[in-house]
């Protein structure tokens, strides 16, 4: 059954954990969707794990539309959330609504996600009023990496923790249907989860959140540039892929691939006429 914002609201009411994973292409999205996950995030982590950038700053609207639409074609049941890239919503409320609309019309998003708290509430309100569900993202917000001075846990001081709680209340009041909490101390994430009625989706925020999200290449051991503390490797697919690629090279070099069963035939009668 198709997951919607109502699924998110009801899961929190019933105390059922929500599951979310990233995807960036059709085949992977299809596999993830078949696993029964509630939501697929076409994250701007695309910049790191697919496009090979050091951060998410260079990711464009065209990138997100291109990959969003590919994912949406592979998904039947999961809610497809597409990230709004850097500078597609910070510049003005007008830009935010136009770009969220493009992610929905051209990128086939069911919902969009944007980073920030009180400062982006006018955008959240306007996008929501345009009929586009918005997921917020607080804590370590990678688009602000230069302002943070690196990938650091957020909300550790009293002032920063209070600001995060206020931001969570503000994005809820502005109409967000859920919020990602990234790299936040687990007890603070628990307090935020108790304080607001919309579901919190944690990544590096402990298991008290209403749901969890991970970048799929991290959980499958397919991305080794850096592995954050909060990642668990559920499989070592990277090694399986490396071994399969090696076998392919070896078998082509040895002449054992392709084998007879991979060939297409032609009748001897026609073949004789070709010499
Ligand atoms: O871009 C992304 O993948 C994200 C997750 C880390 C939550 O925003």
PDB file of C-alpha atoms and ligand atoms in Angstrom:
ATOM      1  CA  UNK A   1       0.000   0.000   0.000  1.00  0.00           C
ATOM      2  CA  UNK A   2       1.241   3.475  -0.858  1.00  0.00           C
ATOM      3  CA  UNK A   3       2.822   5.306   2.068  1.00  0.00           C
ATOM      4  CA  UNK A   4       1.680   8.897   2.472  1.00  0.00           C
ATOM      5  CA  UNK A   5       2.001  11.699   5.000  1.00  0.00           C
ATOM      6  CA  UNK A   6      -0.958  10.074   6.764  1.00  0.00           C
ATOM      7  CA  UNK A   7       1.124   6.884   7.201  1.00  0.00           C
ATOM      8  CA  UNK A   8       3.758   9.050   8.896  1.00  0.00           C
ATOM      9  CA  UNK A   9       1.249  10.713  11.227  1.00  0.00           C
ATOM     10  CA  UNK A  10      -0.449   7.437  12.139  1.00  0.00           C
ATOM     11  CA  UNK A  11       2.864   5.640  12.762  1.00  0.00           C
ATOM     12  CA  UNK A  12       3.794   8.228  15.380  1.00  0.00           C
ATOM     13  CA  UNK A  13       0.344   8.006  16.981  1.00  0.00           C
ATOM     14  CA  UNK A  14       0.600   4.200  17.189  1.00  0.00           C
ATOM     15  CA  UNK A  15       4.265   4.196  18.270  1.00  0.00           C
ATOM     16  CA  UNK A  16       5.320   2.263  15.133  1.00  0.00           C
ATOM     17  CA  UNK A  17       8.848   2.939  13.873  1.00  0.00           C
ATOM     18  CA  UNK A  18       9.217   4.440  10.394  1.00  0.00           C
ATOM     19  CA  UNK A  19      11.909   3.286   7.957  1.00  0.00           C
ATOM     20  CA  UNK A  20      13.579   5.399   5.312  1.00  0.00           C
ATOM     21  CA  UNK A  21      16.571   4.787   3.014  1.00  0.00           C
ATOM     22  CA  UNK A  22      18.142   6.855   0.283  1.00  0.00           C
ATOM     23  CA  UNK A  23      18.107   5.873  -3.403  1.00  0.00           C
ATOM     24  CA  UNK A  24      19.249   7.686  -6.520  1.00  0.00           C
ATOM     25  CA  UNK A  25      18.382   5.355  -9.423  1.00  0.00           C
ATOM     26  CA  UNK A  26      15.579   3.140 -10.777  1.00  0.00           C
ATOM     27  CA  UNK A  27      17.006  -0.351 -10.058  1.00  0.00           C
ATOM     28  CA  UNK A  28      18.059   0.373  -6.479  1.00  0.00           C
ATOM     29  CA  UNK A  29      14.816   2.212  -5.737  1.00  0.00           C
ATOM     30  CA  UNK A  30      12.862  -0.832  -6.955  1.00  0.00           C
ATOM     31  CA  UNK A  31      14.834  -3.188  -4.675  1.00  0.00           C
ATOM     32  CA  UNK A  32      14.442  -0.879  -1.681  1.00  0.00           C
ATOM     33  CA  UNK A  33      10.741  -0.364  -2.355  1.00  0.00           C
ATOM     34  CA  UNK A  34      10.231  -4.143  -2.471  1.00  0.00           C
ATOM     35  CA  UNK A  35      11.781  -4.386   1.017  1.00  0.00           C
ATOM     36  CA  UNK A  36       8.748  -2.589   2.459  1.00  0.00           C
ATOM     37  CA  UNK A  37      10.487   0.616   3.529  1.00  0.00           C
ATOM     38  CA  UNK A  38       8.100   3.502   4.356  1.00  0.00           C
ATOM     39  CA  UNK A  39       9.988   6.230   2.498  1.00  0.00           C
ATOM     40  CA  UNK A  40      12.779   6.625  -0.032  1.00  0.00           C
ATOM     41  CA  UNK A  41      14.840   9.784   0.171  1.00  0.00           C
ATOM     42  CA  UNK A  42      16.463  11.047  -2.993  1.00  0.00           C
ATOM     43  CA  UNK A  43      18.987  12.860  -0.837  1.00  0.00           C
ATOM     44  CA  UNK A  44      21.379  15.514  -2.003  1.00  0.00           C
ATOM     45  CA  UNK A  45      23.961  13.090  -0.551  1.00  0.00           C
ATOM     46  CA  UNK A  46      23.766  12.183  -4.251  1.00  0.00           C
ATOM     47  CA  UNK A  47      26.572  14.736  -4.499  1.00  0.00           C
ATOM     48  CA  UNK A  48      28.846  12.599  -2.294  1.00  0.00           C
ATOM     49  CA  UNK A  49      27.937   9.011  -3.036  1.00  0.00           C
ATOM     50  CA  UNK A  50      26.952   9.198  -6.723  1.00  0.00           C
ATOM     51  CA  UNK A  51      28.628  12.273  -8.198  1.00  0.00           C
ATOM     52  CA  UNK A  52      31.837  12.155  -6.141  1.00  0.00           C
ATOM     53  CA  UNK A  53      31.769  15.722  -4.741  1.00  0.00           C
ATOM     54  CA  UNK A  54      33.244  16.419  -1.300  1.00  0.00           C
ATOM     55  CA  UNK A  55      29.986  18.000  -0.135  1.00  0.00           C
ATOM     56  CA  UNK A  56      26.398  18.623  -1.231  1.00  0.00           C
ATOM     57  CA  UNK A  57      26.875  22.272  -2.201  1.00  0.00           C
ATOM     58  CA  UNK A  58      27.296  21.707  -5.954  1.00  0.00           C
ATOM     59  CA  UNK A  59      24.167  19.585  -6.389  1.00  0.00           C
ATOM     60  CA  UNK A  60      21.694  21.277  -8.764  1.00  0.00           C
ATOM     61  CA  UNK A  61      17.946  21.254  -9.307  1.00  0.00           C
ATOM     62  CA  UNK A  62      18.561  19.399 -12.588  1.00  0.00           C
ATOM     63  CA  UNK A  63      20.508  16.675 -10.696  1.00  0.00           C
ATOM     64  CA  UNK A  64      17.664  16.241  -8.212  1.00  0.00           C
ATOM     65  CA  UNK A  65      14.969  16.187 -10.905  1.00  0.00           C
ATOM     66  CA  UNK A  66      16.917  13.683 -13.019  1.00  0.00           C
ATOM     67  CA  UNK A  67      17.516  11.257 -10.122  1.00  0.00           C
ATOM     68  CA  UNK A  68      14.137  11.896  -8.452  1.00  0.00           C
ATOM     69  CA  UNK A  69      12.271  10.897 -11.607  1.00  0.00           C
ATOM     70  CA  UNK A  70      14.434   7.765 -12.019  1.00  0.00           C
ATOM     71  CA  UNK A  71      13.690   6.704  -8.437  1.00  0.00           C
ATOM     72  CA  UNK A  72       9.976   7.464  -8.746  1.00  0.00           C
ATOM     73  CA  UNK A  73       9.765   5.181 -11.806  1.00  0.00           C
ATOM     74  CA  UNK A  74      11.018   2.287  -9.642  1.00  0.00           C
ATOM     75  CA  UNK A  75       8.768   2.889  -6.625  1.00  0.00           C
ATOM     76  CA  UNK A  76       5.250   1.621  -5.990  1.00  0.00           C
ATOM     77  CA  UNK A  77       4.666   1.877  -2.248  1.00  0.00           C
ATOM     78  CA  UNK A  78       7.288   4.045  -0.551  1.00  0.00           C
ATOM     79  CA  UNK A  79       6.803   7.784  -0.116  1.00  0.00           C
ATOM     80  CA  UNK A  80       9.358   9.452  -2.400  1.00  0.00           C
ATOM     81  CA  UNK A  81      10.957  12.452  -0.696  1.00  0.00           C
ATOM     82  CA  UNK A  82      13.300  14.556  -2.840  1.00  0.00           C
ATOM     83  CA  UNK A  83      15.844  16.945  -1.317  1.00  0.00           C
ATOM     84  CA  UNK A  84      15.769  20.612  -2.276  1.00  0.00           C
ATOM     85  CA  UNK A  85      19.382  21.393  -3.212  1.00  0.00           C
ATOM     86  CA  UNK A  86      21.512  24.229  -1.853  1.00  0.00           C
ATOM     87  CA  UNK A  87      20.200  27.681  -2.893  1.00  0.00           C
ATOM     88  CA  UNK A  88      16.954  26.335  -4.361  1.00  0.00           C
ATOM     89  CA  UNK A  89      14.939  27.615  -1.354  1.00  0.00           C
ATOM     90  CA  UNK A  90      17.218  29.792   0.823  1.00  0.00           C
ATOM     91  CA  UNK A  91      17.035  32.723  -1.631  1.00  0.00           C
ATOM     92  CA  UNK A  92      13.294  33.486  -1.313  1.00  0.00           C
ATOM     93  CA  UNK A  93       9.876  32.050  -0.565  1.00  0.00           C
ATOM     94  CA  UNK A  94       9.032  32.442  -4.262  1.00  0.00           C
ATOM     95  CA  UNK A  95      12.086  30.395  -5.356  1.00  0.00           C
ATOM     96  CA  UNK A  96      11.244  27.762  -2.740  1.00  0.00           C
ATOM     97  CA  UNK A  97       7.681  27.262  -4.023  1.00  0.00           C
ATOM     98  CA  UNK A  98       8.715  27.251  -7.697  1.00  0.00           C
ATOM     99  CA  UNK A  99      11.542  24.757  -7.092  1.00  0.00           C
ATOM    100  CA  UNK A 100       9.468  22.495  -4.826  1.00  0.00           C
ATOM    101  CA  UNK A 101       6.862  22.493  -7.597  1.00  0.00           C
ATOM    102  CA  UNK A 102       9.483  21.470 -10.163  1.00  0.00           C
ATOM    103  CA  UNK A 103      10.664  18.609  -7.928  1.00  0.00           C
ATOM    104  CA  UNK A 104       7.082  17.394  -7.818  1.00  0.00           C
ATOM    105  CA  UNK A 105       6.122  17.961 -11.487  1.00  0.00           C
ATOM    106  CA  UNK A 106       9.399  16.998 -13.152  1.00  0.00           C
ATOM    107  CA  UNK A 107      11.099  14.950 -10.395  1.00  0.00           C
ATOM    108  CA  UNK A 108       7.867  13.092  -9.474  1.00  0.00           C
ATOM    109  CA  UNK A 109       8.447  13.688  -5.732  1.00  0.00           C
ATOM    110  CA  UNK A 110       5.656  12.868  -3.285  1.00  0.00           C
ATOM    111  CA  UNK A 111       7.248  15.303  -0.819  1.00  0.00           C
ATOM    112  CA  UNK A 112      10.309  17.542  -0.573  1.00  0.00           C
ATOM    113  CA  UNK A 113      12.906  17.942   2.177  1.00  0.00           C
ATOM    114  CA  UNK A 114      14.777  21.104   3.055  1.00  0.00           C
ATOM    115  CA  UNK A 115      17.333  21.982   5.719  1.00  0.00           C
ATOM    116  CA  UNK A 116      16.951  24.527   8.500  1.00  0.00           C
ATOM    117  CA  UNK A 117      14.698  25.663  11.334  1.00  0.00           C
ATOM    118  CA  UNK A 118      12.960  28.966  12.111  1.00  0.00           C
ATOM    119  CA  UNK A 119      14.810  30.761   9.305  1.00  0.00           C
ATOM    120  CA  UNK A 120      13.138  28.631   6.600  1.00  0.00           C
ATOM    121  CA  UNK A 121       9.663  28.482   8.183  1.00  0.00           C
ATOM    122  CA  UNK A 122       8.190  31.012   5.694  1.00  0.00           C
ATOM    123  CA  UNK A 123       9.343  28.645   2.910  1.00  0.00           C
ATOM    124  CA  UNK A 124       7.922  25.547   4.673  1.00  0.00           C
ATOM    125  CA  UNK A 125       4.574  27.322   5.174  1.00  0.00           C
ATOM    126  CA  UNK A 126       4.341  28.519   1.559  1.00  0.00           C
ATOM    127  CA  UNK A 127       5.356  25.164   0.041  1.00  0.00           C
ATOM    128  CA  UNK A 128       2.915  23.302   2.291  1.00  0.00           C
ATOM    129  CA  UNK A 129       0.131  25.747   1.401  1.00  0.00           C
ATOM    130  CA  UNK A 130       0.860  25.018  -2.263  1.00  0.00           C
ATOM    131  CA  UNK A 131      -0.079  21.386  -1.543  1.00  0.00           C
ATOM    132  CA  UNK A 132       3.444  19.980  -1.381  1.00  0.00           C
ATOM    133  CA  UNK A 133       4.328  18.034   1.794  1.00  0.00           C
ATOM    134  CA  UNK A 134       7.568  19.196   3.416  1.00  0.00           C
ATOM    135  CA  UNK A 135      10.001  17.232   5.550  1.00  0.00           C
ATOM    136  CA  UNK A 136      12.379  19.410   7.566  1.00  0.00           C
ATOM    137  CA  UNK A 137      15.996  18.586   8.492  1.00  0.00           C
ATOM    138  CA  UNK A 138      17.665  19.813  11.710  1.00  0.00           C
ATOM    139  CA  UNK A 139      20.950  19.239  13.529  1.00  0.00           C
ATOM    140  CA  UNK A 140      23.861  18.638  11.206  1.00  0.00           C
ATOM    141  CA  UNK A 141      22.526  20.112   7.981  1.00  0.00           C
ATOM    142  CA  UNK A 142      25.200  19.339   5.370  1.00  0.00           C
ATOM    143  CA  UNK A 143      24.345  22.331   3.136  1.00  0.00           C
ATOM    144  CA  UNK A 144      25.609  24.570   5.992  1.00  0.00           C
ATOM    145  CA  UNK A 145      28.850  22.645   6.387  1.00  0.00           C
ATOM    146  CA  UNK A 146      30.940  25.749   5.807  1.00  0.00           C
ATOM    147  CA  UNK A 147      29.050  27.638   8.529  1.00  0.00           C
ATOM    148  CA  UNK A 148      29.511  24.715  10.975  1.00  0.00           C
ATOM    149  CA  UNK A 149      33.214  24.379  10.156  1.00  0.00           C
ATOM    150  CA  UNK A 150      32.972  20.627   9.472  1.00  0.00           C
ATOM    151  CA  UNK A 151      30.841  17.548  10.133  1.00  0.00           C
ATOM    152  CA  UNK A 152      30.201  17.951  13.887  1.00  0.00           C
ATOM    153  CA  UNK A 153      27.544  16.760  16.331  1.00  0.00           C
ATOM    154  CA  UNK A 154      25.022  19.568  16.874  1.00  0.00           C
ATOM    155  CA  UNK A 155      23.081  20.726  19.957  1.00  0.00           C
ATOM    156  CA  UNK A 156      25.680  19.869  22.603  1.00  0.00           C
ATOM    157  CA  UNK A 157      25.671  23.227  24.446  1.00  0.00           C
ATOM    158  CA  UNK A 158      22.608  24.453  26.398  1.00  0.00           C
ATOM    159  CA  UNK A 159      22.121  27.303  23.931  1.00  0.00           C
ATOM    160  CA  UNK A 160      22.402  25.070  20.859  1.00  0.00           C
ATOM    161  CA  UNK A 161      20.115  22.420  22.386  1.00  0.00           C
ATOM    162  CA  UNK A 162      17.440  25.035  23.222  1.00  0.00           C
ATOM    163  CA  UNK A 163      17.709  26.432  19.685  1.00  0.00           C
ATOM    164  CA  UNK A 164      17.168  22.943  18.215  1.00  0.00           C
ATOM    165  CA  UNK A 165      14.044  22.428  20.364  1.00  0.00           C
ATOM    166  CA  UNK A 166      12.699  25.852  19.311  1.00  0.00           C
ATOM    167  CA  UNK A 167      13.482  25.084  15.655  1.00  0.00           C
ATOM    168  CA  UNK A 168      11.649  21.748  15.911  1.00  0.00           C
ATOM    169  CA  UNK A 169       8.556  23.493  17.324  1.00  0.00           C
ATOM    170  CA  UNK A 170       8.784  26.176  14.629  1.00  0.00           C
ATOM    171  CA  UNK A 171       8.989  23.776  11.667  1.00  0.00           C
ATOM    172  CA  UNK A 172       6.055  21.794  13.103  1.00  0.00           C
ATOM    173  CA  UNK A 173       3.981  24.985  13.406  1.00  0.00           C
ATOM    174  CA  UNK A 174       4.960  25.940   9.835  1.00  0.00           C
ATOM    175  CA  UNK A 175       3.424  22.688   8.544  1.00  0.00           C
ATOM    176  CA  UNK A 176       6.268  20.167   8.130  1.00  0.00           C
ATOM    177  CA  UNK A 177       4.954  16.578   8.274  1.00  0.00           C
ATOM    178  CA  UNK A 178       8.204  15.148   9.643  1.00  0.00           C
ATOM    179  CA  UNK A 179      11.761  16.077  10.475  1.00  0.00           C
ATOM    180  CA  UNK A 180      15.152  14.454  10.010  1.00  0.00           C
ATOM    181  CA  UNK A 181      17.423  14.866  13.051  1.00  0.00           C
ATOM    182  CA  UNK A 182      21.040  14.375  12.005  1.00  0.00           C
ATOM    183  CA  UNK A 183      23.999  14.031  14.390  1.00  0.00           C
ATOM    184  CA  UNK A 184      22.179  15.121  17.526  1.00  0.00           C
ATOM    185  CA  UNK A 185      22.831  13.660  21.018  1.00  0.00           C
ATOM    186  CA  UNK A 186      20.373  10.776  21.562  1.00  0.00           C
ATOM    187  CA  UNK A 187      18.826  12.258  24.730  1.00  0.00           C
ATOM    188  CA  UNK A 188      18.197  15.594  23.032  1.00  0.00           C
ATOM    189  CA  UNK A 189      16.653  13.763  20.049  1.00  0.00           C
ATOM    190  CA  UNK A 190      14.423  11.930  22.558  1.00  0.00           C
ATOM    191  CA  UNK A 191      13.313  15.217  24.103  1.00  0.00           C
ATOM    192  CA  UNK A 192      12.498  16.684  20.682  1.00  0.00           C
ATOM    193  CA  UNK A 193      10.630  13.487  19.746  1.00  0.00           C
ATOM    194  CA  UNK A 194       8.470  13.825  22.885  1.00  0.00           C
ATOM    195  CA  UNK A 195       7.942  17.557  22.375  1.00  0.00           C
ATOM    196  CA  UNK A 196       6.588  17.596  18.815  1.00  0.00           C
ATOM    197  CA  UNK A 197       3.662  15.657  17.305  1.00  0.00           C
ATOM    198  CA  UNK A 198       5.241  15.087  13.884  1.00  0.00           C
ATOM    199  CA  UNK A 199       7.597  12.096  13.473  1.00  0.00           C
ATOM    200  CA  UNK A 200      11.340  12.528  13.938  1.00  0.00           C
ATOM    201  CA  UNK A 201      13.570  10.497  11.626  1.00  0.00           C
ATOM    202  CA  UNK A 202      17.010   9.998  13.108  1.00  0.00           C
ATOM    203  CA  UNK A 203      20.417   9.588  11.527  1.00  0.00           C
ATOM    204  CA  UNK A 204      23.071   9.676  14.204  1.00  0.00           C
ATOM    205  CA  UNK A 205      20.371  10.634  16.735  1.00  0.00           C
ATOM    206  CA  UNK A 206      19.926   7.381  18.686  1.00  0.00           C
ATOM    207  CA  UNK A 207      17.033   4.926  18.617  1.00  0.00           C
ATOM    208  CA  UNK A 208      14.488   7.092  20.414  1.00  0.00           C
ATOM    209  CA  UNK A 209      13.414   8.827  17.214  1.00  0.00           C
ATOM    210  CA  UNK A 210      10.162   7.822  15.533  1.00  0.00           C
ATOM    211  CA  UNK A 211      12.089   6.406  12.580  1.00  0.00           C
ATOM    212  CA  UNK A 212      15.525   6.010  11.039  1.00  0.00           C
ATOM    213  CA  UNK A 213      17.181   6.894   7.745  1.00  0.00           C
ATOM    214  CA  UNK A 214      20.526   5.794   6.305  1.00  0.00           C
ATOM    215  CA  UNK A 215      22.374   6.378   3.057  1.00  0.00           C
ATOM    216  CA  UNK A 216      22.161   2.962   1.375  1.00  0.00           C
ATOM    217  CA  UNK A 217      25.775   2.935   0.158  1.00  0.00           C
ATOM    218  CA  UNK A 218      26.881   3.420   3.806  1.00  0.00           C
ATOM    219  CA  UNK A 219      24.761   0.560   5.172  1.00  0.00           C
ATOM    220  CA  UNK A 220      25.875  -1.771   2.358  1.00  0.00           C
ATOM    221  CA  UNK A 221      29.586  -0.963   2.586  1.00  0.00           C
ATOM    222  CA  UNK A 222      29.669   0.521  -0.912  1.00  0.00           C
ATOM    223  CA  UNK A 223      31.113   3.931   0.009  1.00  0.00           C
ATOM    224  CA  UNK A 224      34.440   4.071   1.787  1.00  0.00           C
ATOM    225  CA  UNK A 225      35.521   7.758   1.515  1.00  0.00           C
ATOM    226  CA  UNK A 226      34.335   8.171   5.115  1.00  0.00           C
ATOM    227  CA  UNK A 227      32.068   6.170   7.439  1.00  0.00           C
ATOM    228  CA  UNK A 228      30.273   8.156  10.149  1.00  0.00           C
ATOM    229  CA  UNK A 229      30.077   6.671  13.680  1.00  0.00           C
ATOM    230  CA  UNK A 230      26.294   6.230  13.357  1.00  0.00           C
ATOM    231  CA  UNK A 231      26.474   3.829  10.391  1.00  0.00           C
ATOM    232  CA  UNK A 232      26.003   0.091  10.793  1.00  0.00           C
ATOM    233  CA  UNK A 233      27.116  -2.043   7.848  1.00  0.00           C
ATOM    234  CA  UNK A 234      24.253  -4.441   7.251  1.00  0.00           C
ATOM    235  CA  UNK A 235      26.193  -6.141   4.440  1.00  0.00           C
ATOM    236  CA  UNK A 236      29.503  -5.804   2.638  1.00  0.00           C
ATOM    237  CA  UNK A 237      28.122  -5.393  -0.857  1.00  0.00           C
ATOM    238  CA  UNK A 238      31.149  -3.321  -1.861  1.00  0.00           C
ATOM    239  CA  UNK A 239      33.365  -6.397  -1.448  1.00  0.00           C
ATOM    240  CA  UNK A 240      30.844  -8.628  -3.268  1.00  0.00           C
ATOM    241  CA  UNK A 241      30.856  -6.143  -6.185  1.00  0.00           C
ATOM    242  CA  UNK A 242      34.661  -5.893  -6.246  1.00  0.00           C
ATOM    243  CA  UNK A 243      34.956  -9.696  -6.326  1.00  0.00           C
ATOM    244  CA  UNK A 244      32.358  -9.988  -9.113  1.00  0.00           C
ATOM    245  CA  UNK A 245      34.163  -7.330 -11.192  1.00  0.00           C
ATOM    246  CA  UNK A 246      37.463  -9.208 -10.699  1.00  0.00           C
ATOM    247  CA  UNK A 247      35.835 -12.508 -11.772  1.00  0.00           C
ATOM    248  CA  UNK A 248      34.402 -10.829 -14.870  1.00  0.00           C
ATOM    249  CA  UNK A 249      37.828  -9.478 -15.897  1.00  0.00           C
ATOM    250  CA  UNK A 250      39.465 -12.872 -15.250  1.00  0.00           C
ATOM    251  CA  UNK A 251      36.844 -14.850 -17.195  1.00  0.00           C
ATOM    252  CA  UNK A 252      36.944 -12.483 -20.184  1.00  0.00           C
ATOM    253  CA  UNK A 253      40.747 -12.689 -20.219  1.00  0.00           C
ATOM    254  CA  UNK A 254      40.664 -16.492 -19.916  1.00  0.00           C
ATOM    255  CA  UNK A 255      37.962 -16.782 -22.605  1.00  0.00           C
ATOM    256  CA  UNK A 256      35.470 -18.581 -20.329  1.00  0.00           C
ATOM    257  CA  UNK A 257      32.963 -15.746 -20.625  1.00  0.00           C
ATOM    258  CA  UNK A 258      30.845 -15.488 -22.723  1.00  0.00           C
ATOM    259  CA  UNK A 259      30.058 -19.225 -22.809  1.00  0.00           C
ATOM    260  CA  UNK A 260      27.926 -21.135 -25.360  1.00  0.00           C
ATOM    261  CA  UNK A 261      24.688 -20.376 -23.458  1.00  0.00           C
ATOM    262  CA  UNK A 262      25.252 -16.633 -23.901  1.00  0.00           C
ATOM    263  CA  UNK A 263      25.584 -16.836 -27.719  1.00  0.00           C
ATOM    264  CA  UNK A 264      22.943 -16.212 -30.424  1.00  0.00           C
ATOM    265  CA  UNK A 265      22.761 -18.835 -33.201  1.00  0.00           C
ATOM    266  CA  UNK A 266      22.593 -18.585 -36.995  1.00  0.00           C
ATOM    267  CA  UNK A 267      21.703 -21.435 -39.400  1.00  0.00           C
ATOM    268  CA  UNK A 268      24.619 -23.290 -41.067  1.00  0.00           C
ATOM    269  CA  UNK A 269      22.905 -22.825 -44.430  1.00  0.00           C
ATOM    270  CA  UNK A 270      23.088 -19.034 -44.195  1.00  0.00           C
ATOM    271  CA  UNK A 271      26.550 -19.166 -42.685  1.00  0.00           C
ATOM    272  CA  UNK A 272      27.916 -21.193 -45.636  1.00  0.00           C
ATOM    273  CA  UNK A 273      26.779 -18.443 -48.014  1.00  0.00           C
ATOM    274  CA  UNK A 274      28.850 -15.872 -46.168  1.00  0.00           C
ATOM    275  CA  UNK A 275      32.263 -17.410 -46.971  1.00  0.00           C
TER     276      UNK A 275
HETATM  277  O1  LIG B   1      20.969  13.812   1.640  1.00  0.00           O
HETATM  278  C1  LIG B   1      20.733  12.872   2.426  1.00  0.00           C
HETATM  279  O2  LIG B   1      20.972  11.701   2.144  1.00  0.00           O
HETATM  280  C2  LIG B   1      20.152  13.219   3.715  1.00  0.00           C
HETATM  281  C3  LIG B   1      20.166  12.143   4.757  1.00  0.00           C
HETATM  282  C4  LIG B   1      21.526  12.023   5.310  1.00  0.00           C
HETATM  283  C5  LIG B   1      19.157  12.394   5.794  1.00  0.00           C
HETATM  284  O3  LIG B   1      19.733  14.307   3.906  1.00  0.00           O
END
